[in-house]
Amino acid sequence: MPVRARLFAALLLSAAVSAALAAPRPEAEAAARTLQPRAVEWRRDLHAHPELGNQETRTAAKVAEHLRALGLEPRTGIGPTGVVAVLKGARPGPRIALRADMDALPVTEQTGLPFASTATATYRGQPVGVMHACGHDMHVAILMGVAEALAGMRDELAGEVVFVFQPAEEGPPEPGETFGARRMLDEGAFAGGEPDAILGLHVWAGLHTGQIGFRSGPSLASADEWSLTVTGRQTHGSRPWDGVDPITVGAQILLATQSMIARQVNIVNAPVVLTAGQFQSGVRFNIIPDDARLVGTLRTYDPAVREDVIARFERIATDYAHAAGASAELQVVNNAPATINDPELARRVLPSLQAAVGAEHVVEMPLQTIAEDFSQFANAVPGAYFFVGTTPQGRDPATMPINHSPHYAPDEAALEIGMRAMLQAALDLLDGEPRRE
Ligand SMILES: [Zn+2]
Ligand SMILES: [Zn+2]
């Protein structure tokens, strides 16, 4: 469905969903409660041993060992450290996938927790600390728990569950590399058969523990990395007319992009953010250099809007450079498409989330300008992605250290909430329409 139609469907949906209500599943609640102490252990072990993207070998080995102990036959080494295992129920039914990302970030931990990471690594040539600063250790522990709970119910299950443990969500180890979900798909993550739906979650400091955030339709942004090179002609800083100043042209192009978004793009339904994070040029105060380089990010929610903004950006760059006698080259690399929760799947998943934590604890998430490569899976099959709050009661989510902070310390009680919500949603989907082969 085109994104505009999806958006419209999502609007209709938000009015209709509140009518439907799933019943809380005592087996999901009991399993999550029973597994919670072990999920805490798994999480602390993973937290103390974080690994950067595509280096999650220890993490993947722990996951595979756990899945084997449950009687599953995990496939390992997918893209390059991903793990996939299929749990077959006793009866025919839908095939659903559940996904957790496994990678940590080049961040030096400052939480002071007893199980804090002291790991170090080399990231793009630089020595760095390594930390699960985005909470993916929580995601892995939650999915290990969900796998154990569902494996224990297999004699009563209809359908199949595909567990997907994914590397490198945070981006490619080297720029331009295929990574994460895209690479797992390319290397046969769904080789056993495409699932009918995929679910994913993220721990989130912006919500209280016990809360879940969800929305239908576009949810997280598409993230592009752009780089603009403006080539002029070097000359003395006191005599600009003898050369072509690439710094002024770069500044004009950057400002023109901001006017373009404000004046030329309909941002009502699908917002756009275009940011420059680097502007590098020159070596000395009185030399106009040959060239200038700007690097930044573009965030969008609609593929058509994204294409349009890139085309306008290219035109601005070319025409402003031409007007000044310079030249400009723009390169855009997409790191993740927009995460769009399938409206039909969202209609089915929302009541499950409400049943798991209580309808009053499920909040409609605002659009997030961050990105998530879960979108690669959700572009392949219908996907739904929700947020699990990690700020303890009595603390203000607005002032807590957020994901990617060296101080991010999610409330471990969120493990139980995550397991319960994922289990309820998975079991409700498995009890739905059997798959049409
Ligand atoms: Zn992150
Ligand atoms: Zn993350």
PDB file of C-alpha atoms and ligand atoms in Angstrom, residues 99 101 103 105 133-136 139 169-170 201-203 371-372 385 403-404, ligand 2:
ATOM      1  CA  ARG A  99      13.263  -9.983  16.406  1.00  0.00           C
ATOM      2  CA  ASP A 101      19.031  -6.732  17.950  1.00  0.00           C
ATOM      3  CA  ASP A 103      24.898  -4.983  19.084  1.00  0.00           C
ATOM      4  CA  LEU A 105      27.748   1.043  20.852  1.00  0.00           C
ATOM      5  CA  ALA A 133      23.989   2.090  25.747  1.00  0.00           C
ATOM      6  CA  CYS A 134      20.919   1.444  23.582  1.00  0.00           C
ATOM      7  CA  GLY A 135      19.628  -1.426  25.710  1.00  0.00           C
ATOM      8  CA  HIS A 136      19.973  -4.199  23.125  1.00  0.00           C
ATOM      9  CA  HIS A 139      16.176  -7.028  23.890  1.00  0.00           C
ATOM     10  CA  GLU A 169      21.371  -2.504  14.096  1.00  0.00           C
ATOM     11  CA  GLU A 170      23.318   0.648  14.962  1.00  0.00           C
ATOM     12  CA  LEU A 201      10.454  -3.888  20.469  1.00  0.00           C
ATOM     13  CA  HIS A 202      12.792  -1.285  21.913  1.00  0.00           C
ATOM     14  CA  VAL A 203      13.416  -0.306  25.515  1.00  0.00           C
ATOM     15  CA  ALA A 371      15.605   5.357  12.807  1.00  0.00           C
ATOM     16  CA  GLU A 372      15.663   1.584  13.216  1.00  0.00           C
ATOM     17  CA  TYR A 385       7.345  -2.340  16.478  1.00  0.00           C
ATOM     18  CA  ASN A 403      19.330   5.617  24.969  1.00  0.00           C
ATOM     19  CA  HIS A 404      22.936   6.152  23.722  1.00  0.00           C
TER      20      HIS A 404
HETATM   21 ZN    ZN B   2      18.602   0.526  19.703  1.00  0.00          ZN
END
